[in-house]
Amino acid sequence: MEVVVQRLTLAMVFKVIVLVLYCHVNALVCGFEMKTIYCTIADNCECDFKPNIRGLEWDLYKNLYGQHLAQDIVAEAIANFLLKENPIRPLVLSFHGASGTGKSFVSSMLARHLYGTAMGSPYIHQFVPTLHFPLPERLQQYRHNLKQWVEGNLTTCARSIFIFDEMERMPSGLIDVLEPFLGPSHVVYQTNYRKAIYIFISTTGQEVLHKVAIEMRTAGRDREEIQLQDVEEPLTEAVFNTNNSGFYHSRIITMKLISRYVPFLPLCPHHVKRCAQRELCQRGECHRVDVAEEVSSAVFYTPNGGVHHFSSTGCKQVPAKVNVYL
């Protein structure tokens, strides 16, 4: 308490006194203002942060199909991170896999179970290169803007979530401006920036994951036997060495600032069928098993010779296919 009091400026003390006298006139305004002051001086504002870890785990295991690695890694990483009242560094997750395998779906789950909303919270910030950083010649300006944006939002809310989509389209060298925020040493005034969560989403490394899945199938082993150690090293190398990746030769990789790499494996026909069934249920058509079968059969699979193995577009085309066959 003494530390908090010492941080009060005279102006802040005066404002508190005025607000206390004003409370009997407008309790709602008073409560909001007092909370703002408390967040500023006590560095303890959680910004409507309402984590529901059990709900997240249930959602992951019930609604994310064919991604046993992602389910386990994300559930464990989030739970362990939130157990720490004062983490030594932010949580940095890097999602990798082909289109339609569930990367953005899991990001939405995290938003929903950490803030009680999908992507509508003012403390969840999403960046898309083609929208926010479209011109490579403006790299230095983008670096400055991104640093200022992240720092400003961390000052507003230590529990901010930053989502960087389509990292394979991110201008090379841009994302390294975040390096000071991802380690244990950077200081942002009036906030514990180490409580933030960063999520990077990319298709980079999908070839590695597809290759491992094919090799596993060729060896007569079940796809669900794939372990993180089977893919993590080649995946990291692909992310670092792919020259059209936002992480190309990035110091974020060399300084080991990624907390967890999260592989999203290619999906099989029965996974696509489950996606179709879920889509049908959302439309009140759970009984249309025939449509789910047709959708699963209509998706293109690779390799395209012999038995169908893995969907080339994951579940991404499922809603459009349901429109056709329903």
Short mmCIF file of C-alpha atoms in Angstrom, two decimals:
data_model
loop_
_atom_site.label_atom_id
_atom_site.label_comp_id
_atom_site.label_asym_id
_atom_site.label_seq_id
_atom_site.Cartn_x
_atom_site.Cartn_y
_atom_site.Cartn_z
CA MET A 1 0.00 0.00 0.00
CA GLU A 2 2.83 2.37 0.84
CA VAL A 3 4.39 1.78 -2.59
CA VAL A 4 1.12 2.65 -4.30
CA VAL A 5 0.68 5.80 -2.24
CA GLN A 6 4.22 6.93 -3.01
CA ARG A 7 3.44 6.78 -6.74
CA LEU A 8 0.58 9.19 -6.46
CA THR A 9 1.34 12.63 -7.80
CA LEU A 10 -0.21 15.69 -6.17
CA ALA A 11 -2.45 16.09 -9.20
CA MET A 12 -3.63 12.51 -8.84
CA VAL A 13 -4.32 12.96 -5.13
CA PHE A 14 -6.38 16.06 -5.88
CA LYS A 15 -8.32 14.17 -8.56
CA VAL A 16 -9.08 11.34 -6.13
CA ILE A 17 -10.41 13.81 -3.53
CA VAL A 18 -12.62 15.53 -6.09
CA LEU A 19 -13.97 12.19 -7.33
CA VAL A 20 -14.77 10.98 -3.82
CA LEU A 21 -16.79 14.15 -3.22
CA TYR A 22 -18.48 13.64 -6.61
CA CYS A 23 -19.45 10.00 -6.02
CA HIS A 24 -22.78 10.79 -4.42
CA VAL A 25 -23.81 12.70 -7.58
CA ASN A 26 -22.88 10.16 -10.24
CA ALA A 27 -21.78 6.79 -8.91
CA LEU A 28 -21.27 5.23 -12.37
CA VAL A 29 -18.85 7.90 -13.60
CA CYS A 30 -17.11 7.89 -10.25
CA GLY A 31 -16.63 4.14 -10.31
CA PHE A 32 -15.19 4.21 -13.83
CA GLU A 33 -12.81 7.06 -13.02
CA MET A 34 -11.65 5.46 -9.77
CA LYS A 35 -10.94 2.21 -11.62
CA THR A 36 -8.90 4.11 -14.21
CA ILE A 37 -6.85 5.80 -11.50
CA TYR A 38 -6.34 2.51 -9.69
CA CYS A 39 -5.16 0.81 -12.88
CA THR A 40 -2.69 3.63 -13.47
CA ILE A 41 -1.14 3.77 -10.02
CA ALA A 42 -1.36 0.12 -8.99
CA ASP A 43 -0.39 -1.46 -12.33
CA ASN A 44 -3.04 -4.07 -11.69
CA CYS A 45 -5.72 -3.48 -14.31
CA GLU A 46 -6.80 -6.66 -16.07
CA CYS A 47 -8.79 -4.90 -18.82
CA ASP A 48 -11.91 -7.10 -18.60
CA PHE A 49 -9.66 -10.16 -18.81
CA LYS A 50 -11.89 -13.14 -17.98
CA PRO A 51 -9.94 -16.34 -18.65
CA ASN A 52 -11.97 -19.54 -18.82
CA ILE A 53 -9.33 -22.25 -19.09
CA ARG A 54 -11.74 -25.16 -18.72
CA GLY A 55 -13.94 -23.69 -21.41
CA LEU A 56 -10.93 -23.28 -23.70
CA GLU A 57 -9.79 -26.86 -23.17
CA TRP A 58 -13.31 -28.17 -23.77
CA ASP A 59 -13.64 -26.11 -26.94
CA LEU A 60 -10.26 -27.27 -28.26
CA TYR A 61 -10.94 -30.96 -27.72
CA LYS A 62 -14.57 -30.82 -28.84
CA ASN A 63 -14.44 -28.55 -31.89
CA LEU A 64 -10.89 -28.63 -33.28
CA TYR A 65 -10.66 -31.69 -35.51
CA GLY A 66 -7.54 -33.66 -36.34
CA GLN A 67 -5.11 -31.47 -34.41
CA HIS A 68 -3.95 -33.46 -31.39
CA LEU A 69 -0.65 -31.57 -31.24
CA ALA A 70 -2.26 -28.13 -31.36
CA GLN A 71 -4.87 -29.14 -28.78
CA ASP A 72 -2.27 -30.27 -26.26
CA ILE A 73 0.27 -27.51 -26.87
CA VAL A 74 -2.17 -24.59 -26.78
CA ALA A 75 -4.11 -25.85 -23.76
CA GLU A 76 -0.92 -26.47 -21.78
CA ALA A 77 0.81 -23.24 -22.83
CA ILE A 78 -2.15 -21.01 -21.93
CA ALA A 79 -2.83 -22.76 -18.62
CA ASN A 80 0.81 -22.62 -17.51
CA PHE A 81 1.19 -19.00 -18.56
CA LEU A 82 -1.88 -17.82 -16.67
CA LEU A 83 -0.84 -19.68 -13.53
CA LYS A 84 2.03 -17.21 -13.14
CA GLU A 85 0.98 -13.98 -11.49
CA ASN A 86 4.12 -12.27 -12.78
CA PRO A 87 5.49 -14.17 -15.79
CA ILE A 88 9.12 -13.51 -16.70
CA ARG A 89 8.26 -13.05 -20.39
CA PRO A 90 5.19 -12.84 -22.64
CA LEU A 91 3.61 -15.92 -24.17
CA VAL A 92 4.57 -16.17 -27.85
CA LEU A 93 2.82 -18.82 -29.94
CA SER A 94 3.63 -19.49 -33.59
CA PHE A 95 0.90 -21.37 -35.51
CA HIS A 96 1.99 -23.23 -38.66
CA GLY A 97 0.06 -25.30 -41.17
CA ALA A 98 -1.84 -25.33 -44.42
CA SER A 99 -4.89 -23.20 -45.07
CA GLY A 100 -8.08 -24.45 -43.44
CA THR A 101 -6.44 -26.55 -40.72
CA GLY A 102 -7.69 -24.46 -37.78
CA LYS A 103 -5.10 -21.77 -37.05
CA SER A 104 -7.45 -18.77 -37.17
CA PHE A 105 -10.18 -20.91 -35.59
CA VAL A 106 -7.99 -21.46 -32.51
CA SER A 107 -7.13 -17.75 -32.38
CA SER A 108 -10.85 -17.00 -32.17
CA MET A 109 -11.22 -19.60 -29.42
CA LEU A 110 -8.49 -17.91 -27.40
CA ALA A 111 -10.16 -14.53 -27.79
CA ARG A 112 -13.52 -15.95 -26.75
CA HIS A 113 -12.23 -17.78 -23.68
CA LEU A 114 -9.82 -15.10 -22.48
CA TYR A 115 -11.98 -12.03 -23.06
CA GLY A 116 -15.47 -13.49 -23.40
CA THR A 117 -15.76 -12.26 -26.99
CA ALA A 118 -14.62 -13.49 -30.38
CA MET A 119 -12.42 -10.75 -31.85
CA GLY A 120 -14.40 -7.72 -30.70
CA SER A 121 -12.45 -6.81 -27.57
CA PRO A 122 -10.49 -3.53 -27.76
CA TYR A 123 -7.60 -5.42 -26.17
CA ILE A 124 -7.27 -7.94 -28.99
CA HIS A 125 -5.28 -6.56 -31.92
CA GLN A 126 -5.05 -8.30 -35.28
CA PHE A 127 -2.60 -7.40 -38.03
CA VAL A 128 -2.84 -8.53 -41.66
CA PRO A 129 0.15 -7.65 -43.90
CA THR A 130 -1.87 -6.97 -47.05
CA LEU A 131 -4.05 -4.54 -45.10
CA HIS A 132 -1.68 -2.94 -42.58
CA PHE A 133 1.72 -3.28 -44.30
CA PRO A 134 1.04 -3.45 -48.07
CA LEU A 135 4.02 -1.45 -49.41
CA PRO A 136 7.53 -2.93 -48.93
CA GLU A 137 9.18 0.45 -49.61
CA ARG A 138 7.59 1.80 -46.42
CA LEU A 139 9.25 -0.79 -44.21
CA GLN A 140 10.92 1.72 -41.87
CA GLN A 141 7.68 3.63 -41.39
CA TYR A 142 5.84 0.38 -40.68
CA ARG A 143 8.49 -0.60 -38.13
CA HIS A 144 8.07 2.71 -36.33
CA ASN A 145 4.26 2.51 -36.44
CA LEU A 146 4.16 -1.08 -35.22
CA LYS A 147 6.48 -0.40 -32.29
CA GLN A 148 4.44 2.65 -31.26
CA TRP A 149 1.16 0.77 -31.65
CA VAL A 150 2.26 -2.21 -29.56
CA GLU A 151 3.82 -0.05 -26.85
CA GLY A 152 0.75 2.18 -26.67
CA ASN A 153 -1.63 -0.74 -26.35
CA LEU A 154 0.53 -2.44 -23.75
CA THR A 155 0.43 0.75 -21.71
CA THR A 156 -3.35 0.70 -21.95
CA CYS A 157 -3.65 -3.00 -21.13
CA ALA A 158 -0.90 -5.36 -20.00
CA ARG A 159 -3.11 -8.32 -20.97
CA SER A 160 -3.26 -7.31 -24.63
CA ILE A 161 -3.36 -10.05 -27.26
CA PHE A 162 -1.58 -9.37 -30.56
CA ILE A 163 -2.37 -11.61 -33.54
CA PHE A 164 -0.21 -11.41 -36.65
CA ASP A 165 -1.92 -13.23 -39.52
CA GLU A 166 -0.41 -14.33 -42.85
CA MET A 167 3.17 -14.14 -41.61
CA GLU A 168 4.26 -15.61 -44.94
CA ARG A 169 3.29 -12.23 -46.47
CA MET A 170 4.87 -10.07 -43.79
CA PRO A 171 7.67 -7.81 -45.11
CA SER A 172 11.01 -9.30 -44.11
CA GLY A 173 12.59 -7.40 -41.22
CA LEU A 174 9.38 -5.81 -39.98
CA ILE A 175 8.51 -8.21 -37.20
CA ASP A 176 11.96 -7.95 -35.59
CA VAL A 177 10.93 -4.57 -34.21
CA LEU A 178 8.97 -6.58 -31.63
CA GLU A 179 12.09 -8.30 -30.29
CA PRO A 180 12.42 -6.08 -27.18
CA PHE A 181 8.79 -6.76 -26.22
CA LEU A 182 9.11 -10.56 -26.45
CA GLY A 183 12.01 -11.09 -24.06
CA PRO A 184 12.44 -10.59 -20.31
CA SER A 185 14.26 -7.26 -20.27
CA HIS A 186 12.14 -4.59 -21.98
CA VAL A 187 10.22 -2.09 -19.85
CA VAL A 188 7.01 -0.35 -20.89
CA TYR A 189 6.04 2.50 -18.60
CA GLN A 190 3.11 1.84 -16.24
CA THR A 191 2.50 -1.76 -17.28
CA ASN A 192 3.77 -5.31 -16.88
CA TYR A 193 4.21 -6.04 -20.57
CA ARG A 194 5.17 -9.64 -19.79
CA LYS A 195 1.48 -10.51 -19.35
CA ALA A 196 0.79 -10.04 -23.07
CA ILE A 197 0.15 -12.85 -25.55
CA TYR A 198 1.48 -12.81 -29.13
CA ILE A 199 0.18 -15.18 -31.80
CA PHE A 200 1.84 -15.53 -35.20
CA ILE A 201 -0.10 -17.37 -37.92
CA SER A 202 1.58 -18.72 -41.03
CA THR A 203 1.38 -21.34 -43.76
CA THR A 204 5.19 -21.49 -43.77
CA GLY A 205 6.27 -25.00 -42.91
CA GLN A 206 3.17 -26.70 -44.30
CA GLU A 207 5.34 -28.76 -46.66
CA VAL A 208 7.30 -30.10 -43.69
CA LEU A 209 4.12 -31.14 -41.90
CA HIS A 210 2.66 -32.71 -45.05
CA LYS A 211 5.88 -34.67 -45.65
CA VAL A 212 5.94 -36.06 -42.12
CA ALA A 213 2.25 -37.02 -42.35
CA ILE A 214 2.82 -38.82 -45.68
CA GLU A 215 5.89 -40.63 -44.31
CA MET A 216 3.93 -41.72 -41.26
CA ARG A 217 1.13 -43.09 -43.45
CA THR A 218 3.58 -44.82 -45.80
CA ALA A 219 5.18 -46.52 -42.80
CA GLY A 220 1.77 -47.85 -41.81
CA ARG A 221 1.58 -45.73 -38.70
CA ASP A 222 -1.39 -43.74 -37.50
CA ARG A 223 -1.39 -39.99 -38.15
CA GLU A 224 -2.20 -39.40 -34.47
CA GLU A 225 1.16 -40.97 -33.56
CA ILE A 226 2.98 -37.87 -34.83
CA GLN A 227 4.74 -36.18 -31.93
CA LEU A 228 6.07 -32.64 -31.62
CA GLN A 229 9.67 -33.88 -31.75
CA ASP A 230 8.94 -35.35 -35.18
CA VAL A 231 8.24 -31.93 -36.68
CA GLU A 232 9.59 -29.16 -34.44
CA GLU A 233 13.20 -28.99 -35.67
CA PRO A 234 12.47 -29.14 -39.44
CA LEU A 235 9.56 -26.75 -38.91
CA THR A 236 11.78 -24.21 -37.14
CA GLU A 237 14.38 -24.47 -39.90
CA ALA A 238 11.75 -23.93 -42.59
CA VAL A 239 10.37 -20.86 -40.81
CA PHE A 240 13.84 -19.35 -40.42
CA ASN A 241 15.11 -20.12 -43.94
CA THR A 242 12.05 -19.45 -46.12
CA ASN A 243 12.85 -16.13 -47.80
CA ASN A 244 9.22 -15.10 -48.33
CA SER A 245 8.45 -15.56 -44.63
CA GLY A 246 8.15 -12.72 -42.14
CA PHE A 247 10.51 -14.73 -39.91
CA TYR A 248 13.22 -15.06 -42.60
CA HIS A 249 16.53 -14.93 -40.69
CA SER A 250 14.68 -13.22 -37.86
CA ARG A 251 16.36 -12.50 -34.54
CA ILE A 252 13.11 -13.54 -32.89
CA ILE A 253 13.99 -17.08 -34.00
CA THR A 254 17.72 -16.96 -33.24
CA MET A 255 17.10 -15.45 -29.81
CA LYS A 256 14.56 -18.24 -29.13
CA LEU A 257 11.75 -15.82 -28.29
CA ILE A 258 9.01 -18.12 -29.61
CA SER A 259 7.52 -19.86 -26.56
CA ARG A 260 5.88 -22.69 -28.51
CA TYR A 261 5.67 -23.72 -32.14
CA VAL A 262 2.20 -25.10 -32.82
CA PRO A 263 1.91 -27.43 -35.84
CA PHE A 264 -1.46 -27.85 -37.55
CA LEU A 265 -1.39 -31.12 -39.48
CA PRO A 266 -3.09 -31.74 -42.85
CA LEU A 267 -6.64 -33.06 -42.50
CA CYS A 268 -8.04 -36.41 -43.62
CA PRO A 269 -11.46 -37.01 -45.25
CA HIS A 270 -13.13 -37.94 -41.95
CA HIS A 271 -11.94 -34.64 -40.44
CA VAL A 272 -13.47 -32.74 -43.36
CA LYS A 273 -16.69 -34.68 -42.85
CA ARG A 274 -16.79 -33.60 -39.19
CA CYS A 275 -16.30 -29.98 -40.26
CA ALA A 276 -19.24 -30.37 -42.64
CA GLN A 277 -21.39 -31.90 -39.90
CA ARG A 278 -20.62 -28.98 -37.59
CA GLU A 279 -21.48 -26.49 -40.33
CA LEU A 280 -24.78 -28.26 -40.95
CA CYS A 281 -25.64 -28.28 -37.24
CA GLN A 282 -24.99 -24.55 -37.07
CA ARG A 283 -27.63 -24.20 -39.79
CA GLY A 284 -30.09 -26.45 -37.99
CA GLU A 285 -29.52 -29.32 -40.43
CA CYS A 286 -27.73 -31.87 -38.22
CA HIS A 287 -29.70 -34.73 -39.75
CA ARG A 288 -28.28 -34.18 -43.26
CA VAL A 289 -25.57 -36.83 -43.03
CA ASP A 290 -25.81 -37.24 -46.80
CA VAL A 291 -24.66 -33.65 -47.33
CA ALA A 292 -21.68 -34.13 -45.01
CA GLU A 293 -20.67 -37.20 -47.05
CA GLU A 294 -21.00 -35.31 -50.34
CA VAL A 295 -18.98 -32.36 -49.07
CA SER A 296 -16.21 -34.64 -47.82
CA SER A 297 -16.07 -36.40 -51.20
CA ALA A 298 -16.08 -33.13 -53.18
CA VAL A 299 -12.97 -31.67 -51.54
CA PHE A 300 -9.68 -32.12 -53.42
CA TYR A 301 -7.12 -34.36 -51.72
CA THR A 302 -3.39 -34.92 -52.15
CA PRO A 303 -1.62 -37.02 -53.22
CA ASN A 304 -4.14 -37.26 -56.04
CA GLY A 305 -3.06 -40.71 -57.14
CA GLY A 306 -4.55 -43.78 -55.49
CA VAL A 307 -6.17 -43.47 -52.08
CA HIS A 308 -7.08 -39.96 -50.94
CA HIS A 309 -4.89 -38.81 -48.09
CA PHE A 310 -5.05 -35.17 -47.05
CA SER A 311 -7.33 -32.26 -47.95
CA SER A 312 -5.45 -29.63 -49.96
CA THR A 313 -7.60 -26.85 -48.43
CA GLY A 314 -8.37 -28.34 -45.02
CA CYS A 315 -11.89 -27.35 -43.99
CA LYS A 316 -11.74 -23.92 -45.60
CA GLN A 317 -14.08 -24.74 -48.49
CA VAL A 318 -16.62 -26.57 -46.33
CA PRO A 319 -19.14 -23.70 -45.88
CA ALA A 320 -19.18 -23.03 -49.63
CA LYS A 321 -19.54 -26.75 -50.41
CA VAL A 322 -22.41 -27.05 -47.93
CA ASN A 323 -24.17 -24.23 -49.81
CA VAL A 324 -23.88 -26.28 -52.99
CA TYR A 325 -25.12 -29.62 -51.65
CA LEU A 326 -27.68 -28.52 -49.07
#
